[in-house]
Amino acid sequence: CCSKGSVPVGRLWRRHAITDDPARTGFELSGGAAWTTLEQEQQFLQALDATSERLSVTEAGRTAQGRPLQVVAVGASAPADAAAVARGSSVLFTCTQHGDEPSGREACLSLARDLATTTDAATLELLRRTTVLFVPTVNPDGVAANTRQNSQGVDVNRDHLLLRTAEAQLIARLQRDLRPDVVHDLHEYGPTPGTYDRDLIALWPRNRNLDVRVHDLSRELTEQEVLPAVEAGGNSTGIYGYYYDAAGDVVAQQAGDGQERILRNTAGLRHSLGILVEASNAPADALEEANPALLNRRRVDTQVTAARATLGTVAEQRAQIADATAASAIRSALERGPVSFAGADNALPSPDQVDLDPPCGYRLSAQQAADAAGTLALQGIRTEIQPDGSVLVPAAQEARDLVHLLLDERAQEELTAGEPVDCA
């Protein structure tokens, strides 16, 4: 994937008109020669918050080193409260989970500004019906140190199930409280010349426990909307984890599995469409090698194009997406289906990794419950205190899959091994 071709009219979310004197990022002011510093980001967001009636900036936590974790919300007017956002349509962009991958952060900052200042009628209609949320810098400690991990040495994008870090906890709270219909996660990668070297690669959630419609719409968003939009802009695309030969055929898969701890998968398990996008951080030609600003601008431009394609899809398919995400949550609370503890949509688990008749819940001792309480609450998992002091975690709830993937002794990312409760 994907060959260049025509894109349906309206699929490309065009660059919006902005005000005569908009706020500018450090990256923009340098012409792409330097990335926006954390101090410049604060000044930029403060200027937008002070001048735009559509945008609000909220400090929603602090890192281990005390840096602010901020959420930017853009709507027809600055969203009043979490409940109002949760009741409506929303899209969440998570930017720079890895501190040494700067292009996604730049794309999110500039896109938030463009949405907050646009005069484009179609975009204003989108904002009237959909709140667009950004965490421009998920990992500010990593940005400060230019490291993939946060200041605790943790890869934040491997912490969305157990939630040991403040950064992952923030994303979990946003998913629990704001219930975004789409989670678009922005990253970068180092290409392998000749086989794994597309300008932008992307992937949908592959965990086998996903609701079918959520999975299929996520894949359609990736393959039929985002990647074609990037190609229409003259850039090459592919599927994350796939290695290609000279003819464009897939010859191997080295990444892109169904691990539930990765955000694109966790998002799907929490009933959101999910998409991971990764821009290449290597020069595409001699001009970019000689002038890093050209490379940096392409990295950011491909991210912006992908993000706009997601917004365009939401604008056109908002009702369909909202119906699918709501139905996914309802089915989780009402149905008892098989649970897979391994595998992916393109990789069958072994029989012993699938429970065709899973427990109806798990019983935790008082100590287990106390130790697990923070994670369970952040994941939106309901618990019931029993007369003997133990705690029952019923599987019949919206977070059904997360219950099994956190509390079953067969789980890859076991939080604590609960005692299975029979359905009798």
Tab-separated table of C-alpha atoms in Angstrom:
chain	number	residue	atom	x	y	z
A	1	CYS	CA	0.000	0.000	0.000
A	2	CYS	CA	-0.578	2.501	-1.355
A	3	SER	CA	-0.379	3.296	-5.057
A	4	LYS	CA	-0.895	6.851	-6.131
A	5	GLY	CA	-4.286	7.575	-7.538
A	6	SER	CA	-7.261	9.838	-7.387
A	7	VAL	CA	-8.760	10.803	-4.054
A	8	PRO	CA	-12.517	11.381	-3.774
A	9	VAL	CA	-13.523	15.030	-3.783
A	10	GLY	CA	-13.668	16.372	-0.249
A	11	ARG	CA	-11.333	13.730	1.192
A	12	LEU	CA	-8.413	16.159	1.380
A	13	TRP	CA	-8.913	18.549	4.268
A	14	ARG	CA	-7.471	21.674	2.704
A	15	ARG	CA	-5.146	24.058	4.473
A	16	HIS	CA	-7.302	26.582	6.240
A	17	ALA	CA	-7.253	30.339	6.020
A	18	ILE	CA	-5.847	31.953	9.154
A	19	THR	CA	-5.872	35.427	10.640
A	20	ASP	CA	-3.602	38.181	9.338
A	21	ASP	CA	-1.295	38.021	12.355
A	22	PRO	CA	-1.448	34.513	13.827
A	23	ALA	CA	0.767	33.081	16.528
A	24	ARG	CA	3.786	31.311	15.052
A	25	THR	CA	5.718	28.354	16.375
A	26	GLY	CA	9.477	28.463	16.801
A	27	PHE	CA	9.698	25.920	14.007
A	28	GLU	CA	7.761	28.178	11.636
A	29	LEU	CA	9.761	31.259	12.596
A	30	SER	CA	12.999	29.392	11.817
A	31	GLY	CA	11.739	28.132	8.458
A	32	GLY	CA	12.123	24.582	9.697
A	33	ALA	CA	15.752	24.984	10.752
A	34	ALA	CA	14.986	24.536	14.471
A	35	TRP	CA	12.294	22.751	16.425
A	36	THR	CA	9.977	24.677	18.739
A	37	THR	CA	11.413	24.793	22.244
A	38	LEU	CA	9.303	24.005	25.289
A	39	GLU	CA	9.468	27.679	26.294
A	40	GLN	CA	8.320	28.770	22.830
A	41	GLU	CA	5.484	26.247	23.012
A	42	GLN	CA	4.242	27.800	26.233
A	43	GLN	CA	4.347	31.293	24.745
A	44	PHE	CA	2.579	30.077	21.596
A	45	LEU	CA	-0.235	28.335	23.508
A	46	GLN	CA	-0.668	31.244	25.897
A	47	ALA	CA	-1.067	33.613	22.955
A	48	LEU	CA	-3.692	31.385	21.359
A	49	ASP	CA	-5.554	30.880	24.631
A	50	ALA	CA	-5.661	34.631	25.183
A	51	THR	CA	-6.856	35.573	21.695
A	52	SER	CA	-9.070	32.742	20.434
A	53	GLU	CA	-12.608	32.160	21.660
A	54	ARG	CA	-12.545	28.672	20.146
A	55	LEU	CA	-9.473	27.351	21.912
A	56	SER	CA	-8.703	26.537	25.524
A	57	VAL	CA	-5.500	25.259	27.133
A	58	THR	CA	-5.667	23.208	30.315
A	59	GLU	CA	-2.859	21.914	32.473
A	60	ALA	CA	-3.951	18.357	33.210
A	61	GLY	CA	-0.959	17.021	35.107
A	62	ARG	CA	2.775	17.211	35.685
A	63	THR	CA	5.639	14.961	34.663
A	64	ALA	CA	8.081	13.358	37.079
A	65	GLN	CA	10.336	16.378	36.509
A	66	GLY	CA	7.492	18.830	37.069
A	67	ARG	CA	6.810	19.901	33.499
A	68	PRO	CA	3.171	20.620	32.613
A	69	LEU	CA	1.071	18.144	30.651
A	70	GLN	CA	-1.329	20.272	28.644
A	71	VAL	CA	-4.513	19.605	26.715
A	72	VAL	CA	-5.663	21.933	23.955
A	73	ALA	CA	-9.347	21.840	23.019
A	74	VAL	CA	-10.726	23.549	19.918
A	75	GLY	CA	-14.427	23.844	19.132
A	76	ALA	CA	-17.040	26.297	17.892
A	77	SER	CA	-16.424	27.932	21.259
A	78	ALA	CA	-13.968	26.848	23.932
A	79	PRO	CA	-15.521	23.626	25.332
A	80	ALA	CA	-17.168	24.250	28.680
A	81	ASP	CA	-16.659	20.927	30.444
A	82	ALA	CA	-15.678	17.300	29.983
A	83	ALA	CA	-19.257	16.060	30.082
A	84	ALA	CA	-20.208	18.228	27.113
A	85	VAL	CA	-17.248	16.936	25.107
A	86	ALA	CA	-18.009	13.330	26.054
A	87	ARG	CA	-21.621	13.663	24.892
A	88	GLY	CA	-20.598	14.951	21.485
A	89	SER	CA	-18.174	14.050	18.738
A	90	SER	CA	-14.454	14.475	19.407
A	91	VAL	CA	-11.043	13.633	17.966
A	92	LEU	CA	-7.880	13.295	20.072
A	93	PHE	CA	-4.421	13.923	18.624
A	94	THR	CA	-1.561	12.616	20.786
A	95	CYS	CA	1.746	14.146	19.809
A	96	THR	CA	5.339	13.260	20.694
A	97	GLN	CA	4.912	10.332	23.034
A	98	HIS	CA	8.565	9.761	22.130
A	99	GLY	CA	10.586	12.850	22.953
A	100	ASP	CA	12.995	12.478	20.025
A	101	GLU	CA	10.231	12.469	17.391
A	102	PRO	CA	9.468	16.187	16.955
A	103	SER	CA	7.474	16.433	13.720
A	104	GLY	CA	4.173	15.309	15.221
A	105	ARG	CA	4.424	17.960	17.916
A	106	GLU	CA	5.000	20.690	15.345
A	107	ALA	CA	2.056	19.455	13.288
A	108	CYS	CA	-0.246	19.489	16.301
A	109	LEU	CA	0.755	22.977	17.375
A	110	SER	CA	0.257	24.487	13.934
A	111	LEU	CA	-2.973	22.591	13.299
A	112	ALA	CA	-4.431	23.733	16.626
A	113	ARG	CA	-3.621	27.309	15.632
A	114	ASP	CA	-5.127	26.919	12.174
A	115	LEU	CA	-8.356	25.482	13.585
A	116	ALA	CA	-8.572	28.219	16.212
A	117	THR	CA	-8.173	31.023	13.666
A	118	THR	CA	-9.743	29.658	10.477
A	119	THR	CA	-12.440	31.425	8.512
A	120	ASP	CA	-13.100	28.392	6.293
A	121	ALA	CA	-16.837	27.575	6.334
A	122	ALA	CA	-16.392	23.804	6.152
A	123	THR	CA	-13.932	23.828	9.036
A	124	LEU	CA	-16.214	25.998	11.143
A	125	GLU	CA	-18.997	23.482	10.513
A	126	LEU	CA	-16.697	20.677	11.636
A	127	LEU	CA	-15.899	22.575	14.835
A	128	ARG	CA	-19.576	23.253	15.450
A	129	ARG	CA	-20.198	19.515	15.675
A	130	THR	CA	-16.833	18.100	16.788
A	131	THR	CA	-14.330	19.052	19.482
A	132	VAL	CA	-10.724	18.627	18.372
A	133	LEU	CA	-8.357	17.781	21.222
A	134	PHE	CA	-4.567	17.899	21.238
A	135	VAL	CA	-1.932	16.841	23.698
A	136	PRO	CA	0.813	18.715	21.823
A	137	THR	CA	3.628	17.324	23.944
A	138	VAL	CA	2.781	14.054	25.653
A	139	ASN	CA	6.384	13.573	26.803
A	140	PRO	CA	7.922	16.982	27.629
A	141	ASP	CA	10.697	15.470	29.755
A	142	GLY	CA	11.727	13.386	26.749
A	143	VAL	CA	11.603	16.461	24.523
A	144	ALA	CA	13.864	18.336	26.939
A	145	ALA	CA	16.377	15.461	26.928
A	146	ASN	CA	15.799	14.465	23.271
A	147	THR	CA	15.100	10.887	24.358
A	148	ARG	CA	12.526	8.351	23.272
A	149	GLN	CA	11.654	7.514	26.875
A	150	ASN	CA	10.373	9.833	29.585
A	151	SER	CA	12.543	10.933	32.511
A	152	GLN	CA	11.813	7.638	34.300
A	153	GLY	CA	13.255	5.672	31.391
A	154	VAL	CA	9.802	4.396	30.336
A	155	ASP	CA	8.527	4.195	26.770
A	156	VAL	CA	5.178	5.951	27.224
A	157	ASN	CA	3.689	4.145	24.223
A	158	ARG	CA	4.196	0.841	26.015
A	159	ASP	CA	2.381	2.007	29.157
A	160	HIS	CA	-1.238	2.460	28.087
A	161	LEU	CA	-2.495	-0.613	29.915
A	162	LEU	CA	-0.715	-0.593	33.287
A	163	LEU	CA	-0.463	3.219	33.418
A	164	ARG	CA	2.681	3.594	35.495
A	165	THR	CA	3.578	7.030	34.107
A	166	ALA	CA	1.935	10.418	34.466
A	167	GLU	CA	2.003	10.790	30.687
A	168	ALA	CA	0.034	7.585	30.006
A	169	GLN	CA	-2.297	8.358	32.910
A	170	LEU	CA	-3.212	11.649	31.250
A	171	ILE	CA	-4.150	9.921	27.989
A	172	ALA	CA	-6.191	7.338	29.929
A	173	ARG	CA	-8.126	10.088	31.723
A	174	LEU	CA	-8.881	11.787	28.423
A	175	GLN	CA	-10.145	8.540	26.922
A	176	ARG	CA	-12.224	7.763	30.013
A	177	ASP	CA	-13.697	11.222	30.548
A	178	LEU	CA	-13.930	12.672	27.030
A	179	ARG	CA	-14.612	9.454	25.092
A	180	PRO	CA	-13.018	10.522	21.776
A	181	ASP	CA	-14.384	8.856	18.665
A	182	VAL	CA	-10.936	8.838	17.048
A	183	VAL	CA	-7.427	8.758	18.555
A	184	HIS	CA	-4.734	9.818	16.064
A	185	ASP	CA	-1.212	9.148	17.370
A	186	LEU	CA	1.749	10.952	15.736
A	187	HIS	CA	5.252	9.444	15.623
A	188	GLU	CA	8.443	9.226	13.543
A	189	TYR	CA	10.673	6.356	12.451
A	190	GLY	CA	14.121	5.727	11.027
A	191	PRO	CA	13.773	4.075	7.621
A	192	THR	CA	15.711	1.157	6.153
A	193	PRO	CA	16.736	2.163	2.594
A	194	GLY	CA	15.096	0.156	-0.150
A	195	THR	CA	12.669	-1.860	1.952
A	196	TYR	CA	11.255	0.325	4.722
A	197	ASP	CA	11.638	3.891	3.548
A	198	ARG	CA	8.288	5.508	2.802
A	199	ASP	CA	7.715	9.185	3.645
A	200	LEU	CA	4.864	8.260	5.972
A	201	ILE	CA	3.592	4.940	7.262
A	202	ALA	CA	0.446	4.243	9.262
A	203	LEU	CA	-1.461	1.456	10.982
A	204	TRP	CA	-4.816	0.707	12.592
A	205	PRO	CA	-5.459	-1.207	15.881
A	206	ARG	CA	-4.709	-4.912	15.395
A	207	ASN	CA	-5.725	-6.358	18.755
A	208	ARG	CA	-8.049	-9.312	18.190
A	209	ASN	CA	-10.502	-8.237	20.888
A	210	LEU	CA	-11.603	-5.099	19.048
A	211	ASP	CA	-15.188	-4.607	18.010
A	212	VAL	CA	-15.416	-5.491	14.311
A	213	ARG	CA	-16.826	-2.140	13.194
A	214	VAL	CA	-14.273	-0.154	15.199
A	215	HIS	CA	-11.501	-2.250	13.692
A	216	ASP	CA	-12.820	-1.986	10.130
A	217	LEU	CA	-13.454	1.764	10.288
A	218	SER	CA	-9.970	2.295	11.738
A	219	ARG	CA	-8.480	0.331	8.872
A	220	GLU	CA	-10.555	2.238	6.329
A	221	LEU	CA	-9.446	5.531	7.864
A	222	THR	CA	-5.834	4.415	7.478
A	223	GLU	CA	-5.911	2.793	4.033
A	224	GLN	CA	-8.654	4.707	2.245
A	225	GLU	CA	-8.343	8.198	3.697
A	226	VAL	CA	-5.050	9.085	5.373
A	227	LEU	CA	-2.532	7.283	3.157
A	228	PRO	CA	-4.174	8.364	-0.136
A	229	ALA	CA	-4.249	11.968	1.105
A	230	VAL	CA	-0.524	11.874	1.833
A	231	GLU	CA	0.179	10.326	-1.570
A	232	ALA	CA	-1.924	12.975	-3.290
A	233	GLY	CA	0.497	15.472	-1.793
A	234	GLY	CA	3.358	13.769	-3.636
A	235	ASN	CA	4.717	11.641	-0.792
A	236	SER	CA	5.167	7.886	-0.578
A	237	THR	CA	3.279	5.793	1.978
A	238	GLY	CA	3.128	2.295	3.406
A	239	ILE	CA	1.816	0.209	6.266
A	240	TYR	CA	3.735	0.442	9.533
A	241	GLY	CA	5.874	-2.654	10.073
A	242	TYR	CA	5.736	-3.884	6.476
A	243	TYR	CA	8.924	-4.281	4.450
A	244	TYR	CA	8.573	-4.036	0.664
A	245	ASP	CA	10.575	-5.264	-2.306
A	246	ALA	CA	11.335	-3.216	-5.427
A	247	ALA	CA	7.980	-4.192	-6.949
A	248	GLY	CA	6.094	-2.886	-3.921
A	249	ASP	CA	5.132	-6.312	-2.591
A	250	VAL	CA	5.275	-7.035	1.132
A	251	VAL	CA	8.193	-9.336	1.949
A	252	ALA	CA	8.231	-9.222	5.754
A	253	GLN	CA	6.564	-7.772	8.838
A	254	GLN	CA	8.841	-6.614	11.644
A	255	ALA	CA	6.460	-4.570	13.814
A	256	GLY	CA	2.826	-3.594	14.144
A	257	ASP	CA	1.258	-6.273	16.323
A	258	GLY	CA	-1.784	-6.367	18.565
A	259	GLN	CA	-0.186	-5.535	21.911
A	260	GLU	CA	-2.846	-3.978	24.092
A	261	ARG	CA	-0.352	-1.696	25.865
A	262	ILE	CA	0.271	0.342	22.675
A	263	LEU	CA	-2.007	3.354	22.275
A	264	ARG	CA	-3.456	2.531	18.849
A	265	ASN	CA	-4.629	-0.815	20.297
A	266	THR	CA	-5.693	0.537	23.690
A	267	ALA	CA	-7.720	3.215	21.919
A	268	GLY	CA	-9.609	0.558	19.979
A	269	LEU	CA	-10.227	-1.481	23.128
A	270	ARG	CA	-11.704	1.677	24.654
A	271	HIS	CA	-14.084	1.959	21.692
A	272	SER	CA	-12.296	4.685	19.709
A	273	LEU	CA	-11.085	4.435	16.152
A	274	GLY	CA	-7.307	4.371	16.360
A	275	ILE	CA	-4.548	5.251	13.929
A	276	LEU	CA	-0.778	5.408	14.289
A	277	VAL	CA	1.132	7.611	11.824
A	278	GLU	CA	4.923	7.745	11.513
A	279	ALA	CA	6.886	10.185	9.374
A	280	SER	CA	10.323	9.243	8.041
A	281	ASN	CA	13.113	11.210	9.728
A	282	ALA	CA	15.747	10.570	7.026
A	283	PRO	CA	16.570	12.686	3.961
A	284	ALA	CA	14.748	11.590	0.824
A	285	ASP	CA	17.300	13.058	-1.577
A	286	ALA	CA	20.493	15.061	-1.854
A	287	LEU	CA	18.661	18.373	-1.418
A	288	GLU	CA	17.227	17.326	1.933
A	289	GLU	CA	20.590	15.921	2.975
A	290	ALA	CA	22.230	19.247	2.211
A	291	ASN	CA	19.463	21.318	3.800
A	292	PRO	CA	17.926	19.754	6.957
A	293	ALA	CA	15.217	22.440	7.009
A	294	LEU	CA	13.767	20.942	3.822
A	295	LEU	CA	13.663	17.513	5.447
A	296	ASN	CA	12.113	18.896	8.611
A	297	ARG	CA	9.406	20.731	6.684
A	298	ARG	CA	8.524	17.568	4.772
A	299	ARG	CA	8.355	15.593	8.020
A	300	VAL	CA	5.905	18.103	9.447
A	301	ASP	CA	3.926	18.553	6.233
A	302	THR	CA	3.225	14.824	5.913
A	303	GLN	CA	2.025	14.774	9.523
A	304	VAL	CA	-0.230	17.773	8.928
A	305	THR	CA	-1.677	16.205	5.782
A	306	ALA	CA	-2.418	12.964	7.621
A	307	ALA	CA	-4.069	14.798	10.513
A	308	ARG	CA	-6.194	16.879	8.150
A	309	ALA	CA	-7.290	13.708	6.389
A	310	THR	CA	-8.495	12.324	9.717
A	311	LEU	CA	-10.439	15.517	10.376
A	312	GLY	CA	-11.914	15.413	6.887
A	313	THR	CA	-13.060	11.842	7.444
A	314	VAL	CA	-14.696	12.776	10.732
A	315	ALA	CA	-16.418	15.722	9.073
A	316	GLU	CA	-17.900	13.457	6.413
A	317	GLN	CA	-18.548	10.310	8.464
A	318	ARG	CA	-19.185	11.713	11.946
A	319	ALA	CA	-22.530	9.956	12.463
A	320	GLN	CA	-21.254	6.595	11.219
A	321	ILE	CA	-18.163	6.768	13.421
A	322	ALA	CA	-20.110	7.869	16.499
A	323	ASP	CA	-22.629	5.073	15.978
A	324	ALA	CA	-19.842	2.478	15.733
A	325	THR	CA	-18.006	3.647	18.842
A	326	ALA	CA	-21.205	3.837	20.900
A	327	ALA	CA	-22.343	0.388	19.734
A	328	SER	CA	-18.922	-1.049	20.602
A	329	ALA	CA	-19.252	0.136	24.192
A	330	ILE	CA	-22.774	-1.248	24.502
A	331	ARG	CA	-21.810	-4.639	23.124
A	332	SER	CA	-18.910	-4.926	25.528
A	333	ALA	CA	-21.248	-4.435	28.453
A	334	LEU	CA	-23.853	-6.918	27.219
A	335	GLU	CA	-22.098	-9.720	25.347
A	336	ARG	CA	-19.858	-12.588	26.418
A	337	GLY	CA	-17.536	-13.492	23.581
A	338	PRO	CA	-14.106	-15.111	23.366
A	339	VAL	CA	-11.048	-13.292	24.706
A	340	SER	CA	-7.660	-13.442	22.966
A	341	PHE	CA	-4.553	-13.010	25.088
A	342	ALA	CA	-2.222	-12.863	22.068
A	343	GLY	CA	-2.273	-12.586	18.290
A	344	ALA	CA	-3.382	-9.831	15.943
A	345	ASP	CA	-5.857	-9.331	13.120
A	346	ASN	CA	-3.305	-10.951	10.800
A	347	ALA	CA	-1.770	-13.438	13.279
A	348	LEU	CA	-3.787	-16.241	14.862
A	349	PRO	CA	-3.063	-16.972	18.525
A	350	SER	CA	-2.509	-20.538	19.655
A	351	PRO	CA	-5.579	-22.322	21.117
A	352	ASP	CA	-4.283	-21.941	24.672
A	353	GLN	CA	-4.125	-18.158	24.168
A	354	VAL	CA	-7.872	-17.858	23.529
A	355	ASP	CA	-10.638	-18.330	26.092
A	356	LEU	CA	-13.882	-19.230	24.342
A	357	ASP	CA	-15.812	-19.119	27.632
A	358	PRO	CA	-14.156	-16.370	29.691
A	359	PRO	CA	-14.957	-15.709	33.364
A	360	CYS	CA	-17.788	-13.374	34.285
A	361	GLY	CA	-15.390	-11.410	36.434
A	362	TYR	CA	-12.484	-11.579	38.845
A	363	ARG	CA	-12.314	-11.445	42.619
A	364	LEU	CA	-9.493	-9.444	44.165
A	365	SER	CA	-8.336	-9.506	47.750
A	366	ALA	CA	-8.523	-6.231	49.632
A	367	GLN	CA	-4.773	-5.772	49.190
A	368	GLN	CA	-4.882	-6.593	45.474
A	369	ALA	CA	-7.727	-4.143	45.009
A	370	ALA	CA	-5.878	-1.413	46.886
A	371	ASP	CA	-2.744	-1.938	44.806
A	372	ALA	CA	-4.687	-1.962	41.526
A	373	ALA	CA	-7.214	0.760	42.352
A	374	GLY	CA	-5.482	3.605	40.546
A	375	THR	CA	-5.080	1.757	37.259
A	376	LEU	CA	-8.591	0.298	37.359
A	377	ALA	CA	-10.101	3.738	37.980
A	378	LEU	CA	-8.118	5.384	35.193
A	379	GLN	CA	-9.160	2.629	32.799
A	380	GLY	CA	-12.805	3.286	33.692
A	381	ILE	CA	-13.242	-0.183	35.224
A	382	ARG	CA	-16.115	-0.565	37.673
A	383	THR	CA	-15.542	-2.549	40.874
A	384	GLU	CA	-17.891	-3.843	43.597
A	385	ILE	CA	-16.864	-4.212	47.238
A	386	GLN	CA	-18.048	-7.507	48.738
A	387	PRO	CA	-19.221	-8.140	52.340
A	388	ASP	CA	-16.014	-10.022	53.159
A	389	GLY	CA	-13.834	-7.087	52.095
A	390	SER	CA	-12.830	-8.559	48.750
A	391	VAL	CA	-13.592	-6.739	45.513
A	392	LEU	CA	-15.469	-8.104	42.503
A	393	VAL	CA	-14.543	-6.794	39.068
A	394	PRO	CA	-17.402	-7.812	36.758
A	395	ALA	CA	-16.617	-8.438	33.113
A	396	ALA	CA	-20.033	-7.150	32.062
A	397	GLN	CA	-19.058	-3.508	31.590
A	398	GLU	CA	-17.829	-1.209	28.835
A	399	ALA	CA	-14.210	-1.947	29.749
A	400	ARG	CA	-14.810	-5.713	29.434
A	401	ASP	CA	-11.732	-6.481	27.354
A	402	LEU	CA	-9.473	-4.435	29.609
A	403	VAL	CA	-10.810	-6.331	32.627
A	404	HIS	CA	-9.617	-9.619	31.155
A	405	LEU	CA	-6.354	-8.200	29.825
A	406	LEU	CA	-5.452	-6.729	33.207
A	407	LEU	CA	-6.693	-9.326	35.688
A	408	ASP	CA	-6.401	-12.730	34.053
A	409	GLU	CA	-3.292	-14.741	34.858
A	410	ARG	CA	-2.890	-15.484	31.124
A	411	ALA	CA	-2.647	-11.806	30.220
A	412	GLN	CA	0.620	-10.531	28.766
A	413	GLU	CA	0.437	-7.295	30.786
A	414	GLU	CA	-1.121	-8.672	33.948
A	415	LEU	CA	-1.804	-6.008	36.579
A	416	THR	CA	-2.692	-8.581	39.205
A	417	ALA	CA	-3.978	-12.155	38.920
A	418	GLY	CA	-7.579	-12.114	40.076
A	419	GLU	CA	-9.563	-15.174	41.023
A	420	PRO	CA	-11.834	-16.044	38.075
A	421	VAL	CA	-15.546	-15.876	38.849
A	422	ASP	CA	-17.761	-18.468	37.176
A	423	CYS	CA	-20.869	-17.385	35.330
A	424	ALA	CA	-23.191	-19.759	37.163
